[in-house]
Amino acid sequence: DTFLEDDVSPPRVSHGERERIEELPDLMDRIHKMGMTDEYMAFRNRYMGWRQGAARGASGELEARIVRNNTGFGYWYPTVQVWQWRRTLSYWISVTFFEGSLFFAISSFLWCWPDKLGRLKAAVTTWGYVGGKINFFICTYLMCLETINLSNAEHGSGHGSSKKTLADFENGHAKTQSVDTSSTTRAKSRSVFDSDSSDNETDATDSEDEDEEPFMFWPFHVRTAIRKLDSLGAGPWPYYASAIYFVGVLVFTVGLAADFIKSLPEEVSSWTLKLAFLIGSFMFAAGGLFECIENKVFTSCTWDQGYVGALLNLLGGLGFVVGAIIGLPDGYAFASNFSYGVGSVIYAAGSAVMIVMWKDEQFGLTFLAVLNQLGGPNGKPIV
């Protein structure tokens, strides 16, 4: 407690250190070329508010460490690289889900009137399903990738493991800012705390590097995924949802592949497609169910973006299930394809919600809620 006393002298910046700060490169041009100016300025404002004790920030380094340990922003995004990685990953998850839903919706509705399509029938129906499957495959694989390799400030992962913190990112623009030499109590305590911990910083960094797990590309590391999610306090449902969606896409692909194999008897090809679509539809509905559990849809009534998106995904999956069941007997192709189309439109609405969540920096989307609960309005992160 002695380092909080008023008699501690305020931190001073030496002339040499000032010169080194002045020599740091200005990275704003590179940030602007990357199209990340708005994101950087938002991070900068939140970070400066955190360091200066703003209302939504902590009042100092000690409190910031407590917030980080309490699953705040710094807990899940310990480095700029981790933030950039999850931002990119969640973008492609939401966009490919949306595009796949559109492909499926258009092709399903067009399947209702196959006789009127003429020579375009295969292009706008079967190949539309292929386009949708490609997008769904990318989406669900990236979901598995994110859940298996989830990490935080205490548990590193192989990707983006360099220890470039948000403070380092901020210092890239430091030469345009004046050096704060205020003598507030907060600055005093931070200065002494930093000096006390500097001796152990290098050893701690080396230890973290040794403990980092390799980045995993195989989506079926089930035990590893469950163990990591449990240790991080995220629970198993994010991986369950991701994996069941991914397997569902693979099953759907089997049905489509059978339709392309002309050497198969027509009856075998037809029933392979019907059963594969039935099983895949149940798996997609199960994925939506797991997302609902993850977002507490059945135990709360928050109606936030994650809640609505997960509920829409469940309803979209149920639309698929209805279409698959109706399509089992002959003579109900119109009703079956129409139901698939309705389910796809609902999926498109759910994925549109995911895109909005990405814009709000809720990179957990509908399947990884812990990344969305970061203390800000509507789940937006605050530093």
Coordinates of C-alpha atoms in Angstrom, one line a residue:
D1 CA 0.0 0.0 0.0
T2 CA 3.0 2.3 0.5
F3 CA 3.3 3.0 -3.2
L4 CA 0.0 4.9 -3.2
E5 CA 1.3 7.5 -0.7
D6 CA 1.3 11.1 -1.9
D7 CA 5.1 11.5 -1.2
V8 CA 6.0 9.3 -4.2
S9 CA 7.5 11.6 -6.8
P10 CA 5.7 11.8 -10.2
P11 CA 7.1 9.9 -13.2
R12 CA 9.6 11.9 -15.3
V13 CA 10.5 11.3 -18.9
S14 CA 14.2 11.7 -19.7
H15 CA 15.4 13.7 -22.6
G16 CA 16.8 10.5 -24.3
E17 CA 13.4 8.8 -23.9
R18 CA 11.7 11.8 -25.4
E19 CA 14.0 11.6 -28.4
R20 CA 13.3 7.8 -28.8
I21 CA 9.5 8.5 -28.7
E22 CA 9.9 11.3 -31.3
E23 CA 11.8 8.8 -33.6
L24 CA 9.0 6.2 -33.5
P25 CA 7.4 5.8 -37.0
D26 CA 3.9 7.2 -37.7
L27 CA 1.8 4.2 -38.8
M28 CA -1.3 6.2 -39.6
D29 CA -0.7 6.0 -43.3
R30 CA -0.4 2.2 -43.2
I31 CA -3.5 2.0 -41.0
H32 CA -5.4 4.1 -43.5
K33 CA -4.4 2.0 -46.4
M34 CA -5.6 -1.1 -44.5
G35 CA -9.0 0.5 -44.1
M36 CA -8.8 0.4 -40.3
T37 CA -8.7 4.1 -39.4
D38 CA -12.1 4.1 -37.7
E39 CA -11.3 0.9 -35.8
Y40 CA -7.9 2.3 -34.7
M41 CA -9.4 5.6 -33.6
A42 CA -12.1 3.8 -31.6
F43 CA -9.4 1.7 -29.9
R44 CA -7.2 4.7 -29.3
N45 CA -10.1 6.7 -27.6
R46 CA -11.0 3.8 -25.4
Y47 CA -7.4 3.1 -24.5
M48 CA -6.7 6.7 -23.6
G49 CA -9.9 6.8 -21.6
W50 CA -8.7 3.7 -19.7
R51 CA -5.3 5.2 -19.0
Q52 CA -6.8 8.5 -17.9
G53 CA -9.5 7.0 -15.6
A54 CA -12.5 7.8 -17.8
A55 CA -15.9 6.8 -16.5
R56 CA -15.9 3.6 -18.6
G57 CA -12.3 2.8 -18.0
A58 CA -10.5 1.6 -14.9
S59 CA -9.0 4.1 -12.6
G60 CA -5.5 2.7 -12.9
E61 CA -3.3 -0.3 -13.8
L62 CA -4.3 -2.3 -10.7
E63 CA -8.0 -2.0 -11.4
A64 CA -7.3 -2.7 -15.1
R65 CA -5.8 -6.0 -14.1
I66 CA -8.9 -6.9 -12.1
V67 CA -11.1 -6.0 -15.1
R68 CA -8.9 -8.2 -17.3
N69 CA -9.3 -11.1 -14.9
N70 CA -13.0 -10.5 -14.9
T71 CA -13.4 -11.4 -18.6
G72 CA -13.3 -7.8 -19.8
F73 CA -11.9 -6.6 -23.1
G74 CA -8.2 -7.1 -22.3
Y75 CA -8.9 -10.6 -21.0
W76 CA -10.1 -11.8 -24.5
Y77 CA -8.0 -9.4 -26.6
P78 CA -4.6 -9.3 -25.0
T79 CA -2.8 -8.2 -28.2
V80 CA -3.7 -6.3 -31.4
Q81 CA -3.0 -9.4 -33.4
V82 CA -5.6 -11.4 -31.5
W83 CA -8.2 -8.6 -32.2
Q84 CA -7.3 -8.4 -35.9
W85 CA -7.5 -12.2 -36.2
R86 CA -10.9 -12.5 -34.6
R87 CA -12.2 -9.5 -36.5
T88 CA -11.2 -11.0 -39.8
L89 CA -12.4 -14.5 -38.9
S90 CA -15.8 -13.3 -37.7
Y91 CA -16.2 -11.1 -40.8
W92 CA -15.9 -14.1 -43.1
I93 CA -18.1 -16.3 -40.9
S94 CA -21.0 -13.8 -41.1
V95 CA -20.5 -12.9 -44.8
T96 CA -20.2 -16.5 -46.0
F97 CA -23.2 -17.6 -43.9
F98 CA -25.2 -14.8 -45.5
E99 CA -24.1 -15.6 -49.0
G100 CA -24.7 -19.3 -48.6
S101 CA -28.2 -18.6 -47.3
L102 CA -29.0 -16.4 -50.4
F103 CA -27.7 -19.1 -52.7
F104 CA -30.0 -21.7 -51.0
A105 CA -33.0 -19.4 -50.8
I106 CA -32.9 -18.5 -54.6
S107 CA -32.2 -22.1 -55.7
S108 CA -34.9 -23.6 -53.4
F109 CA -37.6 -21.2 -54.6
L110 CA -36.6 -21.7 -58.3
W111 CA -36.9 -25.5 -57.7
C112 CA -40.6 -25.0 -57.1
W113 CA -41.0 -24.3 -60.8
P114 CA -38.4 -26.5 -62.6
D115 CA -40.4 -26.8 -65.8
K116 CA -40.2 -23.1 -66.4
L117 CA -36.4 -22.8 -66.1
G118 CA -35.5 -24.5 -69.4
R119 CA -31.8 -24.9 -70.0
L120 CA -31.0 -22.7 -67.0
K121 CA -32.5 -25.3 -64.6
A122 CA -29.2 -26.9 -63.5
A123 CA -27.3 -23.6 -63.3
V124 CA -29.8 -21.9 -61.0
T125 CA -30.9 -24.9 -58.9
T126 CA -28.3 -27.6 -58.5
W127 CA -25.3 -25.3 -59.0
G128 CA -26.9 -22.7 -56.7
Y129 CA -26.9 -25.4 -54.0
V130 CA -23.3 -26.1 -54.7
G131 CA -22.5 -22.4 -54.3
G132 CA -24.4 -22.3 -51.1
K133 CA -22.6 -25.4 -49.8
I134 CA -19.2 -23.9 -50.6
N135 CA -20.1 -20.8 -48.5
F136 CA -21.5 -22.9 -45.7
F137 CA -18.4 -25.1 -45.6
I138 CA -16.1 -22.0 -45.3
C139 CA -18.3 -20.5 -42.6
T140 CA -18.7 -23.6 -40.4
Y141 CA -15.0 -24.5 -40.8
L142 CA -14.0 -21.1 -39.6
M143 CA -16.4 -21.4 -36.7
C144 CA -14.6 -24.6 -35.6
L145 CA -11.2 -22.9 -36.1
E146 CA -12.2 -20.0 -33.8
T147 CA -13.6 -22.2 -31.1
I148 CA -10.7 -24.7 -31.1
N149 CA -8.0 -22.0 -31.0
L150 CA -9.8 -19.7 -28.5
S151 CA -7.4 -18.0 -26.1
N152 CA -7.2 -15.1 -23.8
A153 CA -4.7 -13.1 -21.8
E154 CA -3.8 -16.0 -19.6
H155 CA -3.9 -18.8 -22.2
G156 CA -2.0 -18.1 -25.4
S157 CA -2.5 -19.7 -28.7
G158 CA -0.2 -20.3 -31.7
H159 CA -1.7 -17.6 -33.9
G160 CA -0.8 -14.0 -33.2
S161 CA 1.4 -15.0 -30.3
S162 CA 3.7 -12.0 -30.4
K163 CA 3.3 -9.8 -27.4
K164 CA 2.4 -6.6 -29.2
T165 CA -0.2 -5.1 -26.8
L166 CA -2.7 -2.3 -27.5
A167 CA -0.3 0.0 -25.7
D168 CA 2.4 -0.8 -28.3
F169 CA -0.1 -0.2 -31.1
E170 CA -0.9 3.2 -29.5
N171 CA 2.8 4.1 -29.3
G172 CA 3.1 3.7 -33.1
H173 CA 1.3 7.1 -33.2
A174 CA 3.0 8.4 -30.1
K175 CA 5.1 11.1 -31.9
T176 CA 1.9 13.0 -32.6
Q177 CA 0.9 13.1 -29.0
S178 CA 2.3 15.1 -26.1
V179 CA 3.9 13.2 -23.2
D180 CA 1.6 13.2 -20.1
T181 CA 3.6 14.2 -17.1
S182 CA 0.7 14.9 -14.7
S183 CA 1.3 14.2 -11.0
T184 CA -2.0 12.6 -10.1
T185 CA -2.1 9.7 -7.6
R186 CA -3.1 7.4 -10.4
A187 CA 0.0 8.1 -12.4
K188 CA 2.1 7.7 -9.2
S189 CA 0.8 4.3 -8.4
R190 CA 1.1 3.2 -12.0
S191 CA 4.7 4.3 -12.2
V192 CA 5.7 2.5 -9.0
F193 CA 3.8 -0.6 -10.0
D194 CA 5.4 -0.8 -13.4
S195 CA 8.9 -0.4 -11.9
D196 CA 8.2 -3.2 -9.4
S197 CA 7.0 -5.6 -12.1
S198 CA 9.6 -4.8 -14.8
D199 CA 12.2 -7.2 -13.4
N200 CA 9.9 -10.2 -13.9
E201 CA 8.4 -9.1 -17.2
T202 CA 10.9 -10.8 -19.5
D203 CA 10.8 -14.1 -17.6
A204 CA 7.0 -14.1 -17.6
T205 CA 6.9 -13.5 -21.4
D206 CA 9.4 -16.4 -22.0
S207 CA 7.3 -18.6 -19.8
E208 CA 4.1 -17.7 -21.7
D209 CA 5.8 -18.4 -25.1
E210 CA 6.7 -21.9 -23.8
D211 CA 3.2 -22.6 -22.7
E212 CA 1.5 -21.6 -25.9
E213 CA -0.4 -24.3 -27.7
P214 CA 0.1 -24.8 -31.5
F215 CA -2.5 -23.4 -33.8
M216 CA -4.9 -26.2 -34.9
F217 CA -6.5 -26.6 -38.3
W218 CA -8.2 -30.0 -37.8
P219 CA -11.8 -29.2 -36.8
F220 CA -12.3 -32.4 -34.9
H221 CA -10.0 -32.0 -31.9
V222 CA -13.0 -32.6 -29.7
R223 CA -11.3 -33.2 -26.4
T224 CA -8.9 -30.3 -26.8
A225 CA -11.6 -27.9 -27.8
I226 CA -13.9 -28.8 -24.8
R227 CA -10.9 -28.7 -22.4
K228 CA -9.8 -25.3 -23.6
L229 CA -13.3 -23.8 -23.6
D230 CA -14.0 -25.1 -20.2
S231 CA -10.7 -23.7 -18.8
L232 CA -11.5 -20.3 -20.4
G233 CA -15.0 -20.3 -18.9
A234 CA -16.7 -20.4 -22.2
G235 CA -18.5 -23.7 -21.9
P236 CA -18.8 -26.5 -24.5
W237 CA -21.7 -25.1 -26.5
P238 CA -19.7 -22.9 -28.9
Y239 CA -17.8 -25.9 -30.2
Y240 CA -20.9 -28.1 -30.2
A241 CA -22.7 -25.6 -32.4
S242 CA -19.7 -25.2 -34.7
A243 CA -19.0 -28.9 -35.1
I244 CA -22.6 -29.9 -35.7
Y245 CA -23.0 -27.2 -38.4
F246 CA -19.8 -28.4 -40.0
V247 CA -20.8 -32.1 -40.0
G248 CA -24.2 -31.0 -41.3
V249 CA -22.6 -29.3 -44.3
L250 CA -20.5 -32.5 -45.0
V251 CA -23.7 -34.6 -44.9
F252 CA -25.5 -32.2 -47.3
T253 CA -22.5 -32.5 -49.6
V254 CA -22.9 -36.3 -49.7
G255 CA -26.4 -35.8 -51.0
L256 CA -25.4 -33.3 -53.7
A257 CA -22.5 -35.6 -54.7
A258 CA -24.9 -38.5 -55.3
D259 CA -26.9 -36.3 -57.6
F260 CA -23.8 -35.7 -59.8
I261 CA -22.8 -39.4 -60.0
K262 CA -24.7 -40.5 -63.1
S263 CA -23.6 -44.1 -62.8
L264 CA -25.8 -44.5 -59.7
P265 CA -29.3 -45.9 -60.2
E266 CA -31.9 -43.1 -60.0
E267 CA -33.6 -44.6 -57.0
V268 CA -30.3 -44.8 -55.1
S269 CA -29.3 -41.3 -56.0
S270 CA -32.8 -39.9 -55.1
W271 CA -32.9 -41.6 -51.6
T272 CA -29.3 -40.7 -50.9
L273 CA -30.1 -37.1 -51.5
K274 CA -33.3 -37.2 -49.5
L275 CA -31.7 -38.9 -46.5
A276 CA -28.6 -36.8 -46.6
F277 CA -30.7 -33.6 -46.6
L278 CA -32.9 -34.9 -43.8
I279 CA -29.9 -35.7 -41.6
G280 CA -28.1 -32.5 -42.5
S281 CA -31.3 -30.5 -41.8
F282 CA -31.6 -32.0 -38.3
M283 CA -27.9 -31.1 -37.7
F284 CA -28.4 -27.5 -38.8
A285 CA -31.4 -27.3 -36.4
A286 CA -29.3 -28.7 -33.6
G287 CA -26.6 -26.1 -34.4
G288 CA -29.3 -23.4 -33.9
L289 CA -30.5 -25.1 -30.7
F290 CA -26.9 -25.1 -29.3
E291 CA -26.6 -21.4 -30.2
C292 CA -29.8 -20.7 -28.4
I293 CA -28.5 -22.4 -25.3
E294 CA -25.2 -20.4 -25.6
N295 CA -27.2 -17.2 -25.7
K296 CA -29.7 -18.2 -23.0
V297 CA -32.7 -18.0 -25.3
F298 CA -34.7 -20.4 -23.3
T299 CA -33.8 -19.0 -19.9
S300 CA -34.0 -15.3 -20.5
C301 CA -35.7 -12.6 -22.6
T302 CA -33.0 -10.2 -23.4
W303 CA -33.7 -9.8 -27.1
D304 CA -30.2 -8.6 -27.8
Q305 CA -28.5 -9.3 -31.1
G306 CA -27.0 -12.6 -30.1
Y307 CA -30.4 -13.7 -28.7
V308 CA -32.3 -12.8 -31.9
G309 CA -29.6 -14.2 -34.3
A310 CA -29.5 -17.5 -32.5
L311 CA -33.3 -17.8 -32.4
L312 CA -33.4 -17.0 -36.2
N313 CA -30.8 -19.7 -36.9
L314 CA -32.9 -22.2 -34.9
L315 CA -36.1 -21.3 -36.9
G316 CA -34.1 -21.6 -40.1
G317 CA -33.0 -25.1 -39.2
L318 CA -36.5 -26.1 -38.4
G319 CA -37.6 -24.8 -41.8
F320 CA -35.0 -27.2 -43.3
V321 CA -36.2 -30.1 -41.2
V322 CA -39.8 -29.5 -42.4
G323 CA -38.7 -29.3 -46.0
A324 CA -36.7 -32.5 -45.7
I325 CA -39.6 -34.5 -44.1
I326 CA -42.1 -33.2 -46.6
G327 CA -39.8 -34.2 -49.5
L328 CA -39.4 -37.9 -48.4
P329 CA -42.6 -39.1 -50.2
D330 CA -43.0 -38.4 -53.9
G331 CA -45.3 -35.7 -55.1
Y332 CA -44.5 -33.0 -52.6
A333 CA -41.5 -31.4 -54.2
F334 CA -43.1 -27.9 -54.4
A335 CA -43.9 -27.8 -50.6
S336 CA -40.5 -29.3 -49.8
N337 CA -38.6 -26.8 -51.8
F338 CA -40.7 -23.9 -50.6
S339 CA -40.0 -24.8 -47.0
Y340 CA -36.3 -25.0 -47.8
G341 CA -36.6 -21.5 -49.3
V342 CA -38.3 -20.1 -46.2
G343 CA -35.7 -21.7 -44.0
S344 CA -33.0 -20.1 -46.1
V345 CA -34.5 -16.7 -45.9
I346 CA -34.7 -17.0 -42.1
Y347 CA -31.0 -18.1 -42.1
A348 CA -30.2 -15.0 -44.3
A349 CA -31.9 -12.8 -41.6
G350 CA -29.9 -14.5 -38.9
S351 CA -26.7 -14.0 -40.7
A352 CA -27.6 -10.4 -41.3
V353 CA -27.8 -10.0 -37.6
M354 CA -24.3 -11.6 -37.4
I355 CA -23.0 -8.9 -39.8
V356 CA -24.5 -6.2 -37.6
M357 CA -22.8 -7.9 -34.6
W358 CA -19.5 -7.8 -36.4
K359 CA -19.9 -4.1 -37.1
D360 CA -20.5 -3.7 -33.3
E361 CA -17.2 -5.6 -32.6
Q362 CA -19.1 -8.5 -31.1
F363 CA -16.8 -11.0 -32.7
G364 CA -18.3 -14.0 -31.0
L365 CA -21.4 -13.6 -33.2
T366 CA -24.2 -16.0 -32.3
F367 CA -22.1 -19.0 -31.3
L368 CA -19.4 -17.7 -28.9
A369 CA -21.2 -15.4 -26.5
V370 CA -18.3 -14.8 -24.2
L371 CA -16.7 -12.5 -26.8
N372 CA -19.8 -10.3 -26.8
Q373 CA -20.2 -9.8 -23.1
L374 CA -17.6 -7.1 -22.7
G375 CA -19.4 -4.5 -20.7
G376 CA -20.4 -1.9 -23.3
P377 CA -23.9 -1.1 -24.6
N378 CA -25.4 -3.9 -26.7
G379 CA -22.3 -6.0 -25.8
K380 CA -19.9 -3.6 -27.4
P381 CA -16.4 -3.8 -25.9
I382 CA -14.9 -1.1 -23.7
V383 CA -11.3 -0.9 -22.6

